[in-house]
Amino acid sequence: MEIERINENTVKFYISYGDIEDRGFDREEIWYNRERSEELFWEMMDEVHQEEEFVVEGPLWIQVQALEKGLEILVTKAQLSKDGQKFELPIPGDKVKDIPVDENIEDILDQHFNPKHEVEEDYLLDDDPLEFMLAFKDFEDVIMLSKREGLDELKTTLYHFEGRYYLYTEFLEDVFEEDEIDDILSILLEYGTETQVTIHRVQEYGKEIISENVFSEIRKHFH
């Protein structure tokens, strides 16, 4: 993948279709499968961050150009407006597009990187449980986390992938209130770090360590 830093807020990179396939993605599915296109995008952004220290903060403006042998992608970070209420995104024609500050990166990604999605999909997503993926460098951190109270009702699975441990967590809406979810996330982030690695990638290429009830299972074996 070729990366070019345009300025402080903009980066451009090129990836060939061969490179896309080498990463385990099908050339066609990146256009029609939202989850796979997002997974590929964040994998590329991880490389951009490592090579160019391009930190993603807030919404992005993403322009994708399909070339004969690959994709050219331009990514620009939105700038917060002076009143602090909207992000300003550049669009072709030297115009500015304002969006609310609470619109997340995935929405922007879905609009620009995978424009063929149906509007109805947004309503379906609202009914889905809240999913969260944590990465841990050491298993000891997972053991320490398992000793914290109030976590056993979470739906959890533990994986090992590329030398790290990944905890997949699912919050069921009929079990947790919004404030409870915020508190639990704060606890989880004391021991692990949020990651853009998707559950699908970990399931496919990683190894499942504990299939369910991760914290209670760990306490059975590690006092």
CSV table of C-alpha atoms in Angstrom, one decimal:
chain,number,residue,atom,x,y,z
A,1,MET,CA,0.0,0.0,0.0
A,2,GLU,CA,1.3,3.4,-1.0
A,3,ILE,CA,0.7,6.3,1.5
A,4,GLU,CA,1.0,10.0,0.8
A,5,ARG,CA,0.6,12.6,3.5
A,6,ILE,CA,-1.1,15.7,2.0
A,7,ASN,CA,-1.3,17.9,5.1
A,8,GLU,CA,-2.0,17.8,8.8
A,9,ASN,CA,-5.6,16.7,8.2
A,10,THR,CA,-5.5,14.8,4.9
A,11,VAL,CA,-3.9,11.6,3.8
A,12,LYS,CA,-4.1,9.7,0.5
A,13,PHE,CA,-3.3,6.1,-0.1
A,14,TYR,CA,-3.4,3.6,-2.9
A,15,ILE,CA,-4.0,-0.1,-2.6
A,16,SER,CA,-4.0,-2.6,-5.5
A,17,TYR,CA,-6.6,-5.2,-5.9
A,18,GLY,CA,-3.9,-7.8,-5.5
A,19,ASP,CA,-3.0,-6.4,-2.1
A,20,ILE,CA,-6.7,-6.4,-1.1
A,21,GLU,CA,-6.9,-10.1,-2.0
A,22,ASP,CA,-3.6,-10.8,-0.2
A,23,ARG,CA,-5.3,-9.4,2.9
A,24,GLY,CA,-8.1,-11.9,2.7
A,25,PHE,CA,-10.7,-9.7,1.1
A,26,ASP,CA,-12.7,-10.4,-2.1
A,27,ARG,CA,-12.5,-7.6,-4.8
A,28,GLU,CA,-16.3,-7.5,-5.1
A,29,GLU,CA,-17.4,-7.8,-1.4
A,30,ILE,CA,-15.7,-4.5,-0.4
A,31,TRP,CA,-18.3,-2.7,-2.4
A,32,TYR,CA,-21.4,-4.7,-1.3
A,33,ASN,CA,-20.6,-5.9,2.2
A,34,ARG,CA,-20.6,-3.1,4.7
A,35,GLU,CA,-18.8,-5.0,7.5
A,36,ARG,CA,-16.0,-6.2,5.2
A,37,SER,CA,-15.5,-2.8,3.6
A,38,GLU,CA,-15.2,-1.2,7.1
A,39,GLU,CA,-12.9,-3.9,8.2
A,40,LEU,CA,-10.6,-3.3,5.2
A,41,PHE,CA,-10.7,0.4,5.7
A,42,TRP,CA,-9.8,0.3,9.4
A,43,GLU,CA,-7.0,-2.2,8.6
A,44,MET,CA,-5.6,0.3,6.1
A,45,MET,CA,-6.0,3.2,8.5
A,46,ASP,CA,-4.0,1.3,11.2
A,47,GLU,CA,-1.1,1.2,8.7
A,48,VAL,CA,-1.6,4.9,7.9
A,49,HIS,CA,-1.5,5.7,11.6
A,50,GLN,CA,1.7,3.7,12.1
A,51,GLU,CA,3.5,5.2,9.2
A,52,GLU,CA,2.2,8.7,9.2
A,53,GLU,CA,0.9,9.2,12.8
A,54,PHE,CA,-2.5,10.1,11.3
A,55,VAL,CA,-4.7,10.0,14.4
A,56,VAL,CA,-8.5,9.6,13.7
A,57,GLU,CA,-10.5,12.1,15.8
A,58,GLY,CA,-14.1,12.8,15.0
A,59,PRO,CA,-15.8,12.2,11.6
A,60,LEU,CA,-14.0,11.7,8.4
A,61,TRP,CA,-14.6,12.8,4.8
A,62,ILE,CA,-13.7,9.8,2.6
A,63,GLN,CA,-13.3,9.9,-1.2
A,64,VAL,CA,-12.8,6.6,-2.9
A,65,GLN,CA,-11.8,6.4,-6.6
A,66,ALA,CA,-11.8,3.0,-8.3
A,67,LEU,CA,-8.9,2.7,-10.7
A,68,GLU,CA,-8.0,-0.1,-13.2
A,69,LYS,CA,-5.7,-1.9,-10.8
A,70,GLY,CA,-6.7,-0.7,-7.4
A,71,LEU,CA,-8.3,1.9,-5.2
A,72,GLU,CA,-7.2,5.5,-4.4
A,73,ILE,CA,-8.6,6.7,-1.2
A,74,LEU,CA,-8.5,10.3,0.2
A,75,VAL,CA,-9.2,10.7,3.9
A,76,THR,CA,-9.7,14.1,5.5
A,77,LYS,CA,-10.4,14.8,9.2
A,78,ALA,CA,-13.3,17.1,9.9
A,79,GLN,CA,-12.6,20.3,11.7
A,80,LEU,CA,-14.8,21.5,14.6
A,81,SER,CA,-16.6,24.8,13.7
A,82,LYS,CA,-16.0,27.9,15.8
A,83,ASP,CA,-19.3,27.5,17.7
A,84,GLY,CA,-18.3,24.0,18.6
A,85,GLN,CA,-21.6,22.6,17.4
A,86,LYS,CA,-20.7,21.1,14.0
A,87,PHE,CA,-17.9,19.5,12.2
A,88,GLU,CA,-16.9,21.1,8.9
A,89,LEU,CA,-16.1,18.6,6.1
A,90,PRO,CA,-14.7,19.7,2.7
A,91,ILE,CA,-16.5,18.5,-0.3
A,92,PRO,CA,-15.8,19.0,-4.1
A,93,GLY,CA,-16.3,22.5,-5.3
A,94,ASP,CA,-14.6,24.2,-2.4
A,95,LYS,CA,-17.9,24.0,-0.4
A,96,VAL,CA,-18.2,23.0,3.2
A,97,LYS,CA,-20.6,20.4,4.5
A,98,ASP,CA,-21.6,20.7,8.2
A,99,ILE,CA,-22.7,17.7,10.2
A,100,PRO,CA,-23.7,17.4,13.9
A,101,VAL,CA,-20.9,16.6,16.3
A,102,ASP,CA,-22.6,13.3,17.4
A,103,GLU,CA,-22.5,11.7,13.9
A,104,ASN,CA,-19.9,8.9,14.2
A,105,ILE,CA,-17.1,7.9,11.9
A,106,GLU,CA,-18.9,4.7,10.8
A,107,ASP,CA,-21.8,6.8,9.4
A,108,ILE,CA,-19.4,8.9,7.4
A,109,LEU,CA,-17.5,5.8,6.2
A,110,ASP,CA,-20.8,4.1,5.2
A,111,GLN,CA,-21.9,7.1,3.2
A,112,HIS,CA,-18.6,7.6,1.3
A,113,PHE,CA,-16.8,4.2,1.2
A,114,ASN,CA,-19.9,2.0,0.7
A,115,PRO,CA,-22.5,4.3,-1.0
A,116,LYS,CA,-24.6,1.5,-2.3
A,117,HIS,CA,-26.2,0.7,1.1
A,118,GLU,CA,-29.9,1.0,1.6
A,119,VAL,CA,-31.4,3.7,3.9
A,120,GLU,CA,-33.5,1.1,5.7
A,121,GLU,CA,-30.2,-0.5,7.1
A,122,ASP,CA,-29.8,2.3,9.6
A,123,TYR,CA,-33.1,1.4,11.3
A,124,LEU,CA,-32.1,-2.2,11.5
A,125,LEU,CA,-28.8,-1.3,13.2
A,126,ASP,CA,-30.7,0.6,15.9
A,127,ASP,CA,-32.2,-2.7,17.1
A,128,ASP,CA,-28.8,-4.6,17.2
A,129,PRO,CA,-27.1,-5.1,20.6
A,130,LEU,CA,-24.1,-2.9,21.4
A,131,GLU,CA,-20.9,-4.7,20.6
A,132,PHE,CA,-17.5,-3.9,21.9
A,133,MET,CA,-14.0,-5.3,21.2
A,134,LEU,CA,-11.1,-5.0,23.7
A,135,ALA,CA,-7.5,-5.9,23.1
A,136,PHE,CA,-5.1,-7.1,25.9
A,137,LYS,CA,-1.4,-7.5,25.7
A,138,ASP,CA,-1.2,-9.9,28.6
A,139,PHE,CA,-3.6,-12.5,29.9
A,140,GLU,CA,-2.9,-11.2,33.4
A,141,ASP,CA,-4.8,-8.1,32.6
A,142,VAL,CA,-7.9,-10.2,31.7
A,143,ILE,CA,-7.5,-12.1,35.0
A,144,MET,CA,-7.4,-8.8,36.9
A,145,LEU,CA,-10.5,-7.5,35.0
A,146,SER,CA,-12.4,-10.7,35.9
A,147,LYS,CA,-12.2,-9.8,39.6
A,148,ARG,CA,-14.2,-6.6,39.1
A,149,GLU,CA,-17.8,-6.7,40.1
A,150,GLY,CA,-20.9,-6.3,37.9
A,151,LEU,CA,-19.5,-7.8,34.7
A,152,ASP,CA,-20.9,-11.3,34.8
A,153,GLU,CA,-24.1,-10.4,33.0
A,154,LEU,CA,-22.2,-9.3,30.0
A,155,LYS,CA,-22.2,-11.7,27.0
A,156,THR,CA,-18.5,-12.3,26.5
A,157,THR,CA,-16.1,-14.4,24.4
A,158,LEU,CA,-12.3,-14.5,24.6
A,159,TYR,CA,-10.0,-15.0,21.6
A,160,HIS,CA,-6.2,-15.1,21.0
A,161,PHE,CA,-5.1,-13.5,17.7
A,162,GLU,CA,-1.7,-12.3,16.5
A,163,GLY,CA,-0.1,-12.5,20.0
A,164,ARG,CA,-2.8,-10.6,21.8
A,165,TYR,CA,-6.0,-11.5,23.7
A,166,TYR,CA,-9.3,-10.1,22.4
A,167,LEU,CA,-12.5,-9.8,24.5
A,168,TYR,CA,-15.7,-9.6,22.6
A,169,THR,CA,-18.4,-8.0,24.7
A,170,GLU,CA,-22.1,-7.6,23.9
A,171,PHE,CA,-24.5,-5.4,25.9
A,172,LEU,CA,-28.1,-6.6,25.8
A,173,GLU,CA,-30.5,-3.7,25.8
A,174,ASP,CA,-33.0,-5.4,28.1
A,175,VAL,CA,-30.4,-6.0,30.7
A,176,PHE,CA,-28.3,-2.7,30.8
A,177,GLU,CA,-29.3,0.9,31.0
A,178,GLU,CA,-27.3,3.5,29.2
A,179,ASP,CA,-25.6,4.8,32.4
A,180,GLU,CA,-24.7,1.2,33.4
A,181,ILE,CA,-23.1,0.6,30.0
A,182,ASP,CA,-21.0,3.8,30.4
A,183,ASP,CA,-19.8,2.7,33.8
A,184,ILE,CA,-18.9,-0.8,32.6
A,185,LEU,CA,-17.1,0.5,29.6
A,186,SER,CA,-15.0,2.7,31.9
A,187,ILE,CA,-14.0,-0.4,33.9
A,188,LEU,CA,-13.2,-2.4,30.8
A,189,LEU,CA,-11.0,0.4,29.5
A,190,GLU,CA,-8.9,0.4,32.7
A,191,TYR,CA,-7.5,-3.0,31.7
A,192,GLY,CA,-7.7,-3.2,27.9
A,193,THR,CA,-7.8,-0.9,24.9
A,194,GLU,CA,-10.5,-0.5,22.3
A,195,THR,CA,-9.6,-1.8,18.9
A,196,GLN,CA,-10.8,-1.6,15.4
A,197,VAL,CA,-10.2,-5.3,14.8
A,198,THR,CA,-13.6,-6.8,14.0
A,199,ILE,CA,-15.1,-9.9,15.6
A,200,HIS,CA,-15.3,-11.4,12.1
A,201,ARG,CA,-11.6,-11.2,11.6
A,202,VAL,CA,-10.8,-12.6,15.0
A,203,GLN,CA,-13.3,-15.5,14.6
A,204,GLU,CA,-11.8,-16.4,11.2
A,205,TYR,CA,-8.1,-16.1,11.9
A,206,GLY,CA,-7.8,-16.2,15.7
A,207,LYS,CA,-8.4,-19.0,18.3
A,208,GLU,CA,-11.3,-19.1,20.6
A,209,ILE,CA,-10.1,-19.4,24.2
A,210,ILE,CA,-13.4,-19.1,26.2
A,211,SER,CA,-16.7,-19.3,24.4
A,212,GLU,CA,-18.9,-17.6,27.0
A,213,ASN,CA,-19.1,-16.3,30.6
A,214,VAL,CA,-15.4,-15.3,30.3
A,215,PHE,CA,-15.1,-13.7,33.7
A,216,SER,CA,-16.7,-16.4,35.8
A,217,GLU,CA,-14.8,-19.1,33.9
A,218,ILE,CA,-11.5,-17.3,34.5
A,219,ARG,CA,-12.2,-17.0,38.3
A,220,LYS,CA,-12.8,-20.8,38.4
A,221,HIS,CA,-9.2,-21.4,37.4
A,222,PHE,CA,-7.4,-18.3,38.6
A,223,HIS,CA,-8.0,-17.3,42.2
